[in-house]
Amino acid sequence: MSAYWEGAAIVGNPSSVHVFGRRSRAALERARRVIARAVGGPSAGTILTSGATEANGLALAQAGGGPILTSAIEHPSVLDARDALRLGCNGDGLVDPDDLAVAMERYHPALVSVMLANNEIGTVQPMEALAAIVHEYDALLHVDAVQALGRMDVDMSGLGADMLSISAHKIGGPKGVGALVVRDGLDIAPNMRGGGQEQRRRSGTEHVAGAMGFAAAIDAIDSRERERIRQLRDALENALAGEAVIVARQAPRIPNTSAIAMPGVTSAIQVMSLDLDGVAVSSGSACSSGKVSRSHVLEAMGVDEAIISSTIRVSLGWDTSDRDIECFIEAWRRVRNRCGSGG
Ligand code: PLP
C-alpha cells in the first residue's frame, strides 16, 4: 500500500515525496551548503561523490577529448585517471608559473589539474598565479584541495578554480564521501548515468549519512589550532634538523605535514620500527594495499636516491600534543641508533 503511494508521489510530483524523503532531502541539502561554504563554492555546484578519487575523475572528464595538463606530483587519482601531459616542479615541489605558460603555449590543453597542497610533502602551490595563466588560454582549472581543506583557508573563486575536489576522511569525516565543487555557470558532463541524481551530473542514490558526516567534520574544524600544529611541526623539524634531512622545509607548506629522511635506513624499516613503538607514519606513496612504492613526488623534485628511499611522511593531527612530539623524537632516535650505520 505505502509502496503504491510512494511510487505515485515520486513519479507524479517530486516535491510531494513523502515526509521521510523530504527530511532526508533537507538533511542532504543542509550538508551540501556546509560543504560548499567550506571552500567558498556554490551549493548548486557541489556534486557529492564517493570521494576525491571519483571527484578528480569527474573533473578530468570535463576535458572531453581535449589534452590535459597536470603536475608530475599529483595524487594517483589524477595521474592515472587519464593520459595527460605532466609538468615538472622545482626542488621544493613547486610548479613554476613560467613553465606552465610555456606548456600552455605549446600544447593548448583543454584542462589543467594542479593540487593545492601536496599529500606527501605538504607544499602549497602558487595557485592564483597558475590560475591566471590557465585562464589566459581559456582552459579549465581543476584543483585537488583534499590536503588543503581544514589546514589552510580554501576559497575556490580566490584561487581561480573552475572545479575543486575535496574528501571527508582527510578532515576526520567518514570514508567514502567527497565532492567536486564547480563554479557557477560551468556545465558538467556526467561520468555516471542512471537515476539522474545530483542534477544529472552524478547518478546514484545519495549517501545522505556520509554527506552529513562530511558537514559535521567541517563544522568541527578549528582554524585556531593551525598555528599550534605548525609550531609543533616546526619544533619537531628543528629538533631533528642536525640528524635528518627535512624535505621542502623552506617551501610554503600546510602546517601538519613533514617529510623526514633518515639517510641509511630505508623508509620501510622506519615505518615498521616506529609502528612497534606505537608511532604511525607512512612512507613514499603508500597505497591502499599497504604496499610502498617509490615516491613519484620526490622523484619529480629531483631528490637524491638515498633520500627518496629513506623518507617518511609525518602528519600531525588536531589532537597531537607536545608529549607526542617528544615521543616521536625519542622513537625516531631509537630507530636511528638501532638501524643506522652508527647503530
Ligand atoms: N587527492 C589527494 C591529494 C589525496 O591525498 C587523496 C587521498 O589520500 C585523494 C585525492 C583521494 O581521495 P579519496 O580517498 O577520497 O578517494
Tab-separated table of C-alpha atoms and ligand atoms in Angstrom:
chain	number	residue	atom	x	y	z
A	1	MET	CA	0.000	0.000	0.000
A	2	SER	CA	2.605	2.539	1.060
A	3	ALA	CA	4.806	1.464	-1.838
A	4	TYR	CA	1.961	2.301	-4.180
A	5	TRP	CA	1.535	5.774	-2.754
A	6	GLU	CA	5.298	6.352	-2.595
A	7	GLY	CA	5.672	5.450	-6.237
A	8	ALA	CA	2.751	7.601	-7.276
A	9	ALA	CA	4.020	10.595	-5.336
A	10	ILE	CA	7.547	10.382	-6.698
A	11	VAL	CA	6.519	9.908	-10.292
A	12	GLY	CA	3.740	12.465	-10.151
A	13	ASN	CA	5.489	15.313	-8.398
A	14	PRO	CA	8.957	15.082	-6.868
A	15	SER	CA	8.224	17.938	-4.482
A	16	SER	CA	5.399	15.977	-2.861
A	17	VAL	CA	7.568	12.959	-1.966
A	18	HIS	CA	6.708	11.509	1.484
A	19	VAL	CA	7.824	13.023	4.755
A	20	PHE	CA	10.773	10.661	5.195
A	21	GLY	CA	12.090	11.537	1.770
A	22	ARG	CA	11.622	15.241	2.442
A	23	ARG	CA	13.540	15.021	5.719
A	24	SER	CA	16.330	13.158	4.073
A	25	ARG	CA	16.434	15.678	1.211
A	26	ALA	CA	16.532	18.588	3.669
A	27	ALA	CA	19.422	16.996	5.593
A	28	LEU	CA	21.305	16.385	2.355
A	29	GLU	CA	20.846	19.965	1.178
A	30	ARG	CA	21.901	21.342	4.574
A	31	ALA	CA	25.079	19.255	4.388
A	32	ARG	CA	25.687	20.382	0.815
A	33	ARG	CA	25.507	24.043	1.892
A	34	VAL	CA	28.079	23.466	4.644
A	35	ILE	CA	30.409	21.603	2.256
A	36	ALA	CA	30.116	24.322	-0.402
A	37	ARG	CA	30.727	27.100	2.124
A	38	ALA	CA	33.912	25.411	3.369
A	39	VAL	CA	35.569	26.094	0.004
A	40	GLY	CA	33.734	29.291	-0.906
A	41	GLY	CA	31.831	27.483	-3.656
A	42	PRO	CA	28.189	27.495	-4.732
A	43	SER	CA	25.845	24.992	-3.145
A	44	ALA	CA	24.247	24.275	-6.512
A	45	GLY	CA	27.671	23.482	-7.914
A	46	THR	CA	28.522	20.976	-5.193
A	47	ILE	CA	28.347	17.441	-6.569
A	48	LEU	CA	28.584	14.781	-3.874
A	49	THR	CA	30.739	11.794	-4.806
A	50	SER	CA	32.178	8.657	-3.264
A	51	GLY	CA	35.400	10.519	-2.504
A	52	ALA	CA	38.045	12.644	-4.139
A	53	THR	CA	39.153	9.867	-6.476
A	54	GLU	CA	35.756	9.991	-8.135
A	55	ALA	CA	35.647	13.796	-7.954
A	56	ASN	CA	39.049	14.013	-9.652
A	57	GLY	CA	37.935	11.584	-12.366
A	58	LEU	CA	34.766	13.591	-12.981
A	59	ALA	CA	36.769	16.824	-13.188
A	60	LEU	CA	39.258	15.411	-15.673
A	61	ALA	CA	36.440	14.053	-17.834
A	62	GLN	CA	35.392	17.664	-18.483
A	63	ALA	CA	38.315	17.970	-20.875
A	64	GLY	CA	36.190	15.927	-23.293
A	65	GLY	CA	38.675	14.574	-25.788
A	66	GLY	CA	40.999	17.545	-25.349
A	67	PRO	CA	44.519	17.401	-23.917
A	68	ILE	CA	45.011	17.573	-20.143
A	69	LEU	CA	47.987	19.060	-18.349
A	70	THR	CA	48.803	18.084	-14.748
A	71	SER	CA	51.789	18.408	-12.474
A	72	ALA	CA	54.062	15.405	-12.001
A	73	ILE	CA	53.372	15.369	-8.241
A	74	GLU	CA	49.593	14.890	-8.343
A	75	HIS	CA	47.794	12.159	-6.432
A	76	PRO	CA	47.497	8.893	-8.427
A	77	SER	CA	43.759	9.528	-8.799
A	78	VAL	CA	44.725	12.349	-11.169
A	79	LEU	CA	47.879	10.857	-12.676
A	80	ASP	CA	46.270	7.522	-13.518
A	81	ALA	CA	42.805	8.810	-14.473
A	82	ARG	CA	43.610	9.912	-17.985
A	83	ASP	CA	46.520	10.308	-20.336
A	84	ALA	CA	47.914	13.710	-19.505
A	85	LEU	CA	50.922	15.861	-20.147
A	86	ARG	CA	52.961	16.285	-16.987
A	87	LEU	CA	54.572	19.458	-15.813
A	88	GLY	CA	57.706	19.184	-13.685
A	89	CYS	CA	58.364	21.030	-10.435
A	90	ASN	CA	61.339	22.513	-8.651
A	91	GLY	CA	63.282	21.037	-5.725
A	92	ASP	CA	60.625	22.262	-3.278
A	93	GLY	CA	57.812	20.598	-5.215
A	94	LEU	CA	56.525	23.886	-6.634
A	95	VAL	CA	55.225	24.311	-10.165
A	96	ASP	CA	56.850	27.308	-11.839
A	97	PRO	CA	54.271	29.632	-13.454
A	98	ASP	CA	56.752	30.313	-16.293
A	99	ASP	CA	56.933	26.576	-17.070
A	100	LEU	CA	53.143	26.452	-17.074
A	101	ALA	CA	52.984	29.371	-19.508
A	102	VAL	CA	55.395	27.625	-21.887
A	103	ALA	CA	53.372	24.376	-21.726
A	104	MET	CA	50.077	26.239	-22.296
A	105	GLU	CA	51.508	27.944	-25.364
A	106	ARG	CA	52.891	24.724	-26.752
A	107	TYR	CA	50.090	22.225	-26.004
A	108	HIS	CA	46.941	24.330	-25.543
A	109	PRO	CA	45.365	21.912	-23.065
A	110	ALA	CA	41.602	21.947	-22.547
A	111	LEU	CA	42.038	21.386	-18.831
A	112	VAL	CA	44.793	21.829	-16.254
A	113	SER	CA	44.776	19.956	-12.950
A	114	VAL	CA	47.097	21.036	-10.122
A	115	MET	CA	46.748	20.136	-6.454
A	116	LEU	CA	46.686	22.913	-3.881
A	117	ALA	CA	48.690	21.122	-1.170
A	118	ASN	CA	50.729	18.009	-1.779
A	119	ASN	CA	49.886	14.894	0.229
A	120	GLU	CA	53.481	13.731	0.706
A	121	ILE	CA	55.424	16.911	1.395
A	122	GLY	CA	52.703	19.474	2.148
A	123	THR	CA	53.933	22.063	-0.374
A	124	VAL	CA	51.287	24.660	-1.318
A	125	GLN	CA	51.270	25.738	-4.965
A	126	PRO	CA	51.131	29.407	-6.084
A	127	MET	CA	47.606	28.713	-7.321
A	128	GLU	CA	46.438	32.255	-8.096
A	129	ALA	CA	49.423	32.779	-10.401
A	130	LEU	CA	48.867	29.407	-12.096
A	131	ALA	CA	45.126	30.094	-12.479
A	132	ALA	CA	45.738	33.413	-14.209
A	133	ILE	CA	47.864	31.671	-16.848
A	134	VAL	CA	45.394	28.807	-17.338
A	135	HIS	CA	42.553	31.266	-17.906
A	136	GLU	CA	44.619	33.384	-20.271
A	137	TYR	CA	44.496	30.349	-22.554
A	138	ASP	CA	40.766	29.719	-21.948
A	139	ALA	CA	41.396	26.351	-20.337
A	140	LEU	CA	39.591	24.943	-17.298
A	141	LEU	CA	41.442	24.723	-13.984
A	142	HIS	CA	40.783	21.814	-11.635
A	143	VAL	CA	42.274	21.981	-8.147
A	144	ASP	CA	42.640	18.927	-5.902
A	145	ALA	CA	42.235	20.557	-2.484
A	146	VAL	CA	41.970	17.336	-0.486
A	147	GLN	CA	45.007	18.014	1.695
A	148	ALA	CA	44.375	21.728	1.968
A	149	LEU	CA	40.855	21.596	3.402
A	150	GLY	CA	40.934	22.355	7.114
A	151	ARG	CA	44.654	23.090	7.100
A	152	MET	CA	44.539	26.401	5.277
A	153	ASP	CA	41.824	28.732	4.037
A	154	VAL	CA	40.386	27.469	0.776
A	155	ASP	CA	38.350	29.843	-1.362
A	156	MET	CA	37.791	28.471	-4.830
A	157	SER	CA	36.994	31.768	-6.505
A	158	GLY	CA	40.002	33.478	-4.895
A	159	LEU	CA	42.159	30.616	-6.143
A	160	GLY	CA	40.658	30.864	-9.617
A	161	ALA	CA	39.490	27.244	-9.670
A	162	ASP	CA	36.736	26.168	-12.044
A	163	MET	CA	36.416	22.845	-10.214
A	164	LEU	CA	37.761	21.747	-6.864
A	165	SER	CA	37.882	18.290	-5.222
A	166	ILE	CA	37.646	17.542	-1.512
A	167	SER	CA	37.304	14.413	0.608
A	168	ALA	CA	35.676	13.885	4.021
A	169	HIS	CA	38.080	11.380	5.530
A	170	LYS	CA	41.058	13.719	5.298
A	171	ILE	CA	39.442	16.009	7.856
A	172	GLY	CA	38.182	13.286	10.180
A	173	GLY	CA	34.877	12.684	8.406
A	174	PRO	CA	33.624	9.367	7.070
A	175	LYS	CA	35.487	7.449	4.401
A	176	GLY	CA	33.794	7.145	1.041
A	177	VAL	CA	32.405	10.684	0.722
A	178	GLY	CA	33.757	13.609	-1.213
A	179	ALA	CA	32.675	16.375	-3.523
A	180	LEU	CA	33.515	18.106	-6.741
A	181	VAL	CA	32.625	21.767	-6.297
A	182	VAL	CA	32.037	23.534	-9.586
A	183	ARG	CA	31.921	27.279	-10.153
A	184	ASP	CA	28.675	28.910	-11.281
A	185	GLY	CA	27.978	28.661	-14.981
A	186	LEU	CA	30.082	25.601	-15.761
A	187	ASP	CA	28.116	22.630	-17.100
A	188	ILE	CA	29.345	19.224	-16.055
A	189	ALA	CA	29.019	16.136	-18.250
A	190	PRO	CA	28.376	13.104	-16.028
A	191	ASN	CA	30.667	10.104	-15.720
A	192	MET	CA	27.927	8.023	-14.084
A	193	ARG	CA	24.482	7.892	-15.649
A	194	GLY	CA	21.281	6.416	-14.301
A	195	GLY	CA	18.767	7.945	-11.900
A	196	GLY	CA	19.837	11.498	-12.639
A	197	GLN	CA	20.708	12.473	-9.054
A	198	GLU	CA	22.924	15.475	-8.313
A	199	GLN	CA	21.216	17.452	-11.077
A	200	ARG	CA	22.073	14.727	-13.605
A	201	ARG	CA	25.770	15.255	-13.013
A	202	ARG	CA	26.332	12.135	-10.860
A	203	SER	CA	23.731	9.404	-10.802
A	204	GLY	CA	23.348	7.014	-7.885
A	205	THR	CA	21.383	7.300	-4.641
A	206	GLU	CA	22.994	9.966	-2.494
A	207	HIS	CA	24.959	8.946	0.606
A	208	VAL	CA	22.964	11.163	2.971
A	209	ALA	CA	24.609	9.974	6.203
A	210	GLY	CA	28.023	10.385	4.581
A	211	ALA	CA	27.251	13.928	3.487
A	212	MET	CA	26.032	14.764	6.998
A	213	GLY	CA	29.234	13.297	8.436
A	214	PHE	CA	31.277	15.377	5.996
A	215	ALA	CA	29.421	18.528	7.073
A	216	ALA	CA	29.892	17.656	10.760
A	217	ALA	CA	33.638	17.221	10.206
A	218	ILE	CA	33.751	20.629	8.503
A	219	ASP	CA	31.861	22.193	11.415
A	220	ALA	CA	34.424	20.689	13.777
A	221	ILE	CA	37.386	22.319	12.012
A	222	ASP	CA	39.047	24.731	14.418
A	223	SER	CA	41.256	27.006	12.357
A	224	ARG	CA	42.787	28.454	15.552
A	225	GLU	CA	44.539	25.101	16.021
A	226	ARG	CA	46.566	25.520	12.819
A	227	GLU	CA	49.170	27.744	14.438
A	228	ARG	CA	49.640	25.345	17.372
A	229	ILE	CA	50.092	22.449	14.952
A	230	ARG	CA	52.538	24.472	12.846
A	231	GLN	CA	54.591	25.260	15.940
A	232	LEU	CA	54.672	21.594	16.934
A	233	ARG	CA	55.701	20.559	13.420
A	234	ASP	CA	58.423	23.210	13.361
A	235	ALA	CA	59.651	22.150	16.817
A	236	LEU	CA	59.883	18.566	15.590
A	237	GLU	CA	61.821	19.611	12.495
A	238	ASN	CA	64.139	21.886	14.498
A	239	ALA	CA	64.899	19.069	16.926
A	240	LEU	CA	65.858	16.668	14.142
A	241	ALA	CA	67.443	19.170	11.763
A	242	GLY	CA	71.036	18.170	12.586
A	243	GLU	CA	70.325	14.446	12.166
A	244	ALA	CA	67.683	14.244	9.456
A	245	VAL	CA	67.008	15.731	6.053
A	246	ILE	CA	63.747	17.674	6.038
A	247	VAL	CA	62.277	17.821	2.542
A	248	ALA	CA	60.970	21.168	1.187
A	249	ARG	CA	61.445	22.752	4.602
A	250	GLN	CA	61.616	26.302	3.280
A	251	ALA	CA	58.657	25.993	0.921
A	252	PRO	CA	55.172	27.284	1.764
A	253	ARG	CA	53.522	24.239	3.338
A	254	ILE	CA	50.361	23.208	5.143
A	255	PRO	CA	51.077	23.170	8.880
A	256	ASN	CA	50.706	19.490	9.691
A	257	THR	CA	52.929	17.707	7.177
A	258	SER	CA	56.622	16.903	7.284
A	259	ALA	CA	58.705	14.652	5.049
A	260	ILE	CA	61.730	13.489	7.014
A	261	ALA	CA	64.634	11.396	5.729
A	262	MET	CA	66.869	9.233	7.901
A	263	PRO	CA	69.733	8.589	5.480
A	264	GLY	CA	70.953	4.997	5.538
A	265	VAL	CA	67.717	3.496	6.887
A	266	THR	CA	65.016	2.568	4.404
A	267	SER	CA	61.628	4.132	4.930
A	268	ALA	CA	60.025	0.663	5.161
A	269	ILE	CA	62.277	-0.220	8.127
A	270	GLN	CA	61.473	3.110	9.768
A	271	VAL	CA	57.726	2.679	9.315
A	272	MET	CA	57.808	-0.824	10.807
A	273	SER	CA	60.115	0.102	13.688
A	274	LEU	CA	58.129	3.218	14.578
A	275	ASP	CA	54.929	1.195	14.411
A	276	LEU	CA	56.342	-1.197	17.034
A	277	ASP	CA	56.928	1.888	19.166
A	278	GLY	CA	53.298	2.961	18.701
A	279	VAL	CA	54.056	5.731	16.203
A	280	ALA	CA	52.061	5.672	12.956
A	281	VAL	CA	53.755	7.270	9.955
A	282	SER	CA	53.694	6.495	6.265
A	283	SER	CA	56.265	6.203	3.616
A	284	GLY	CA	56.562	7.158	-0.030
A	285	SER	CA	53.350	6.827	-1.943
A	286	ALA	CA	51.723	4.308	0.358
A	287	CYS	CA	48.765	2.862	-1.486
A	288	SER	CA	45.612	1.065	-0.405
A	289	SER	CA	47.274	-2.365	-0.359
A	290	GLY	CA	49.786	-1.108	2.186
A	291	LYS	CA	52.500	-1.664	-0.390
A	292	VAL	CA	55.068	1.101	-0.536
A	293	SER	CA	56.119	2.308	-3.943
A	294	ARG	CA	58.842	4.795	-4.714
A	295	SER	CA	57.670	8.342	-4.219
A	296	HIS	CA	56.909	9.848	-7.627
A	297	VAL	CA	56.769	13.206	-5.828
A	298	LEU	CA	60.349	13.091	-4.537
A	299	GLU	CA	61.471	11.687	-7.876
A	300	ALA	CA	59.881	14.608	-9.754
A	301	MET	CA	61.586	17.018	-7.356
A	302	GLY	CA	64.967	15.569	-8.320
A	303	VAL	CA	65.678	14.412	-4.753
A	304	ASP	CA	68.717	12.108	-4.333
A	305	GLU	CA	68.048	8.395	-4.426
A	306	ALA	CA	69.438	7.969	-0.875
A	307	ILE	CA	66.899	10.484	0.420
A	308	ILE	CA	63.993	9.087	-1.607
A	309	SER	CA	64.479	5.621	-0.141
A	310	SER	CA	64.761	6.876	3.433
A	311	THR	CA	61.959	9.449	3.686
A	312	ILE	CA	58.887	9.035	5.856
A	313	ARG	CA	55.790	11.208	5.895
A	314	VAL	CA	54.750	12.548	9.280
A	315	SER	CA	51.264	14.025	9.660
A	316	LEU	CA	50.175	15.794	12.810
A	317	GLY	CA	46.526	15.616	13.854
A	318	TRP	CA	44.404	18.116	15.754
A	319	ASP	CA	44.947	16.148	18.951
A	320	THR	CA	48.740	15.881	18.587
A	321	SER	CA	50.346	17.124	21.805
A	322	ASP	CA	53.798	18.348	22.880
A	323	ARG	CA	54.292	14.961	24.520
A	324	ASP	CA	53.502	13.159	21.236
A	325	ILE	CA	56.250	15.152	19.535
A	326	GLU	CA	58.754	14.280	22.289
A	327	CYS	CA	57.775	10.599	21.987
A	328	PHE	CA	58.222	10.736	18.224
A	329	ILE	CA	61.688	12.269	18.511
A	330	GLU	CA	62.741	9.635	21.073
A	331	ALA	CA	61.357	6.802	18.922
A	332	TRP	CA	62.974	8.219	15.772
A	333	ARG	CA	66.377	8.356	17.515
A	334	ARG	CA	65.982	4.796	18.817
A	335	VAL	CA	65.415	3.604	15.244
A	336	ARG	CA	68.408	5.582	14.007
A	337	ASN	CA	70.645	4.201	16.761
A	338	ARG	CA	69.468	0.633	16.149
A	339	CYS	CA	69.312	0.609	12.346
A	340	GLY	CA	71.554	3.449	11.170
A	341	SER	CA	75.173	2.973	10.185
A	342	GLY	CA	76.256	4.151	13.631
A	343	GLY	CA	73.964	1.593	15.339
B	1	PLP	N1	43.858	13.611	-3.689
B	1	PLP	C1	44.713	13.672	-2.661
B	1	PLP	C2	45.690	14.804	-2.612
B	1	PLP	C3	44.683	12.723	-1.644
B	1	PLP	O1	45.550	12.809	-0.635
B	1	PLP	C4	43.732	11.681	-1.717
B	1	PLP	C5	43.664	10.644	-0.693
B	1	PLP	O2	44.565	10.409	0.065
B	1	PLP	C6	42.862	11.649	-2.816
B	1	PLP	C7	42.952	12.628	-3.775
B	1	PLP	C8	41.834	10.549	-2.964
B	1	PLP	O3	40.788	10.775	-2.074
B	1	PLP	P1	39.742	9.635	-1.715
B	1	PLP	O4	40.448	8.712	-0.765
B	1	PLP	O5	38.607	10.348	-1.065
B	1	PLP	O6	39.335	8.949	-2.956
